Amino acid sequence: MFKVLALYQFRSVKNPNQVVAMIKSAAPSDVCGTLIVAHEGINGTIAGSEASMNVMLDVLNTLGFDQMEYKFSHAIEKPFLRFKVLEKKEIVTIGCDANPCSVVGTYVAPKDWNDLITQPDVLVIDTRNDYEYALGTFSGAVNPNTECFRDFPKYVASIDRKQFKRVAMFCTGGIRCEKASSYMLSEGFEEVYHLKGGILKYLEEVDRSHSLWEGACFVFDRRVALGHQLEITGHKLCFACRHVLSPKDRLVDYQEGVHCRYCINNLTALRRARCIERQKQTEIAQSQDKQHIGA
């Protein structure tokens, strides 16, 4: 069993490269996942033993990330192949002026979220990408039809400000909607709210019987998707086309590691052969209790 730690904090960082080096040197050997450090803060998801995750929290607190938004979940299998700590320009890329270190919208606790998003004058925006929205979202939420977070400012420009005076936003763990709130405030929106801790915190804390969440929540690791109480839903990614597949999807035209119902008629002979060979090598590695590097 692996303990999974998702975290972020917007905070001014003078020397991101030094922070990266210090994290790498202090991390226990069993830690996997990715952390991104930038002048605006830190973001990432890592996993390992419970003891290692506690060590990582202590390390990051010592480095000044003592107000992190973080949450724990679990994975039966190792959710990431390796451990990476990267320096980038942004910890979540929106590609325009937004400064969450100085101003963000109003945080809304999961227990108060339902009351806010059911108000008729509130525009509820899912700040995630279109494939994430397709897998699950909150009842009544708007899909901005973005392929990546950089597309979000274009959607904001299309909002009818006369119709909606209040805006409520959410994302997987809270980082994208927090940065989006900073951007929208800079664009002149006055009442901007965002779900503290994101969808994952809501699914963890709000009882299923009172939940307004519909479907599953996509996560960027080998678990693929989580449901209420952060249970693993059984979704998989097709290796060939990266389409998210439910257990029902895999009943038709699905071959593990090779194709799914969405790409079976579009694969070239060369691509199919490569997928078959990769899957063969993966199964050999598994039979030897090893991790295939491309799995």
XYZ file of C-alpha atoms in Angstrom:
295
model
C 0.000 0.000 0.000
C 1.315 3.425 -1.007
C 0.360 6.699 0.638
C -0.299 9.419 -1.955
C 0.256 13.073 -1.101
C -1.145 15.828 -3.353
C -0.009 19.323 -2.425
C 0.441 22.910 -3.524
C 1.093 26.361 -2.138
C 1.321 29.736 -3.825
C 4.211 31.547 -2.144
C 7.006 33.761 -3.420
C 10.180 31.706 -3.943
C 13.382 33.674 -4.602
C 15.620 30.781 -5.673
C 13.584 27.869 -7.068
C 16.721 26.044 -8.266
C 18.073 25.895 -4.713
C 14.758 24.602 -3.411
C 14.747 21.887 -6.091
C 18.244 20.753 -5.078
C 17.348 20.670 -1.376
C 14.198 18.606 -1.967
C 16.099 16.100 -4.103
C 18.821 15.643 -1.503
C 16.368 15.207 1.392
C 13.818 12.881 -0.242
C 13.712 9.248 0.979
C 14.659 6.653 -1.639
C 11.159 5.171 -2.000
C 9.440 8.457 -2.949
C 7.936 8.624 -6.449
C 5.925 11.269 -8.289
C 6.610 14.837 -9.391
C 7.043 18.175 -7.639
C 7.192 21.466 -9.559
C 8.853 24.525 -8.050
C 8.591 28.056 -9.471
C 8.861 31.644 -8.281
C 5.150 31.426 -7.457
C 5.343 28.329 -5.212
C 5.170 24.529 -5.304
C 2.800 21.944 -6.761
C 2.756 18.192 -7.224
C 1.721 14.704 -6.234
C 4.095 12.190 -4.681
C 3.783 8.775 -3.084
C 5.681 6.370 -0.867
C 5.469 4.864 2.583
C 3.623 6.721 5.332
C 6.937 7.471 7.031
C 8.395 8.892 3.805
C 5.400 11.126 3.215
C 5.743 12.505 6.736
C 9.424 13.181 6.042
C 8.507 15.042 2.843
C 5.977 17.200 4.685
C 8.614 18.094 7.272
C 11.148 18.910 4.546
C 8.728 21.173 2.676
C 7.618 22.900 5.888
C 11.269 23.594 6.703
C 11.711 25.136 3.251
C 8.911 27.612 3.988
C 5.936 25.755 2.515
C 4.126 25.734 5.830
C 0.694 26.742 4.533
C 0.291 24.032 1.927
C -3.060 22.767 0.753
C -2.537 19.024 0.871
C -4.470 15.786 1.081
C -3.683 12.122 1.474
C -5.111 9.141 -0.374
C -3.919 5.594 -1.013
C -2.883 3.396 -3.928
C -2.517 -0.373 -3.991
C 0.132 -0.271 -6.725
C 2.995 2.183 -7.152
C 1.240 5.164 -8.805
C 4.327 6.741 -10.434
C 7.407 5.274 -12.090
C 10.046 7.643 -10.701
C 10.660 10.772 -8.620
C 11.178 14.143 -10.316
C 11.598 17.656 -8.937
C 11.419 20.282 -11.665
C 11.907 24.046 -11.857
C 9.396 25.795 -14.129
C 8.066 29.288 -14.812
C 4.682 28.481 -13.280
C 3.518 25.705 -10.965
C 0.308 25.571 -13.011
C 0.476 27.177 -16.435
C -2.130 29.748 -17.402
C 0.261 31.756 -19.582
C -0.889 35.283 -18.652
C -0.838 37.745 -15.771
C -2.178 36.138 -12.600
C -0.585 36.531 -9.185
C -2.067 34.174 -6.604
C 0.733 35.146 -4.211
C -0.947 38.536 -3.757
C -4.682 38.078 -4.384
C -7.100 35.173 -4.808
C -10.834 34.657 -4.585
C -12.823 33.578 -1.531
C -12.208 30.029 -0.326
C -15.322 27.891 0.165
C -15.161 24.853 2.437
C -16.585 21.583 1.056
C -19.402 21.644 3.639
C -20.572 25.039 2.295
C -20.111 24.302 -1.413
C -23.583 22.900 -2.129
C -25.305 25.988 -0.736
C -23.234 28.271 -2.952
C -23.492 26.442 -6.269
C -27.267 25.981 -6.041
C -27.858 29.748 -5.946
C -29.445 30.939 -9.229
C -27.138 33.959 -9.658
C -23.930 31.911 -9.390
C -22.027 30.773 -12.474
C -20.368 27.446 -11.594
C -17.267 26.792 -13.699
C -15.267 23.595 -13.984
C -11.735 24.907 -14.581
C -10.404 21.516 -15.649
C -9.973 20.209 -19.183
C -12.711 18.784 -21.384
C -11.725 15.111 -20.929
C -11.816 15.567 -17.140
C -15.237 17.215 -17.331
C -16.531 14.343 -19.470
C -15.642 11.822 -16.766
C -17.441 13.657 -13.958
C -18.387 17.101 -12.646
C -20.749 18.943 -10.295
C -24.409 19.139 -11.199
C -25.044 22.320 -13.191
C -21.376 23.146 -13.782
C -20.300 24.808 -17.036
C -17.718 23.141 -19.260
C -15.347 25.847 -20.590
C -14.266 23.402 -23.343
C -10.560 23.811 -22.687
C -7.929 21.359 -23.906
C -5.415 22.804 -21.448
C -5.412 25.438 -18.691
C -3.832 27.980 -21.064
C -7.198 28.100 -22.868
C -9.038 29.325 -19.768
C -8.503 33.097 -20.339
C -10.250 32.771 -23.731
C -13.281 31.284 -21.994
C -13.293 34.073 -19.397
C -13.494 36.652 -22.193
C -16.746 35.044 -23.374
C -18.605 35.255 -20.038
C -21.675 37.504 -19.933
C -20.871 39.626 -16.883
C -24.331 41.191 -16.816
C -25.993 37.818 -16.367
C -23.712 36.467 -13.627
C -22.526 38.598 -10.708
C -20.969 35.737 -8.766
C -18.615 33.025 -9.988
C -17.770 29.739 -8.241
C -14.949 27.565 -9.579
C -13.467 24.179 -8.810
C -10.765 21.772 -9.993
C -9.171 18.499 -8.883
C -7.130 19.682 -5.897
C -7.744 23.437 -5.786
C -4.686 24.848 -7.537
C -6.181 25.629 -10.963
C -9.325 27.258 -9.590
C -7.234 29.286 -7.124
C -5.064 30.648 -9.917
C -8.135 31.168 -12.107
C -9.711 33.210 -9.311
C -6.663 35.476 -9.220
C -6.893 35.964 -12.986
C -10.627 36.720 -12.924
C -10.192 39.275 -10.159
C -7.496 40.971 -12.249
C -10.018 41.060 -15.114
C -12.559 42.965 -13.030
C -14.813 40.221 -11.661
C -15.800 41.205 -8.141
C -17.262 38.111 -6.445
C -15.118 35.086 -7.187
C -15.219 31.896 -5.107
C -13.306 28.624 -5.329
C -13.602 25.222 -3.667
C -10.932 24.828 -0.986
C -9.082 21.558 -1.443
C -10.828 20.917 -4.754
C -12.986 18.000 -5.801
C -10.863 15.489 -3.909
C -11.453 17.246 -0.596
C -15.174 17.444 -1.344
C -15.370 13.729 -2.181
C -13.471 12.941 1.002
C -15.584 15.061 3.351
C -19.113 15.282 1.916
C -21.350 12.266 2.400
C -22.447 10.557 -0.794
C -26.109 11.027 0.162
C -25.697 14.830 0.146
C -23.231 15.067 -2.730
C -23.837 17.074 -5.893
C -20.905 15.390 -7.614
C -21.763 13.207 -10.616
C -19.363 10.636 -12.084
C -15.678 10.091 -11.307
C -12.766 12.459 -10.759
C -9.778 12.072 -13.101
C -6.381 12.016 -11.364
C -2.981 12.242 -13.022
C -1.525 8.942 -11.885
C -1.994 5.232 -12.509
C -5.205 5.114 -10.441
C -6.834 7.182 -13.258
C -10.011 8.143 -11.384
C -11.421 8.387 -7.850
C -14.936 8.493 -6.433
C -16.548 9.299 -3.097
C -14.340 8.661 -0.060
C -11.502 8.666 -2.643
C -12.215 5.099 -3.680
C -10.456 3.886 -6.846
C -13.169 3.574 -9.500
C -11.592 0.973 -11.794
C -11.123 3.280 -14.795
C -8.082 2.760 -17.028
C -6.291 4.681 -19.760
C -6.000 3.133 -23.188
C -2.270 3.054 -23.914
C -2.799 3.597 -27.653
C -5.117 6.631 -27.605
C -5.114 7.711 -23.904
C -8.900 7.623 -23.740
C -10.318 7.109 -20.236
C -12.119 3.769 -20.095
C -14.723 2.648 -17.582
C -15.094 -1.066 -16.724
C -18.081 -1.079 -19.100
C -15.987 0.427 -21.927
C -13.543 -2.440 -21.602
C -16.182 -5.064 -22.356
C -16.138 -4.192 -26.076
C -13.160 -4.169 -28.506
C -10.613 -3.821 -25.707
C -7.185 -5.444 -25.658
C -4.979 -4.543 -22.705
C -2.149 -2.242 -23.800
C -3.095 -2.431 -27.480
C -6.433 -0.794 -28.354
C -9.913 0.148 -27.134
C -13.311 0.690 -28.724
C -12.388 4.305 -29.492
C -9.194 3.610 -31.445
C -9.431 0.029 -32.746
C -10.322 1.184 -36.268
C -7.761 4.011 -36.347
C -4.519 2.256 -35.438
C -1.913 1.821 -38.145
C -0.355 -1.615 -38.504
C 2.954 -0.247 -37.197
C 1.356 1.364 -34.141
C -0.564 -1.830 -33.359
C 2.603 -3.936 -33.638
C 4.486 -1.613 -31.307
C 1.653 -1.701 -28.750
C 1.546 -5.503 -28.882
C 5.312 -5.740 -28.321
C 5.194 -3.252 -25.442
C 2.387 -5.168 -23.775
C 4.343 -8.404 -24.189
C 7.379 -6.869 -22.474
C 5.179 -5.473 -19.712
C 3.710 -8.897 -18.988
C 7.193 -10.471 -18.950
C 8.338 -7.866 -16.430
C 5.271 -8.477 -14.272
C 5.890 -12.250 -14.303
C 9.384 -11.499 -12.925
C 7.941 -9.134 -10.304
C 9.582 -6.171 -12.007
C 8.312 -2.798 -13.175
C 8.463 -2.344 -16.946
C 9.892 1.125 -17.632
C 7.197 1.918 -20.204
C 4.238 0.691 -18.139
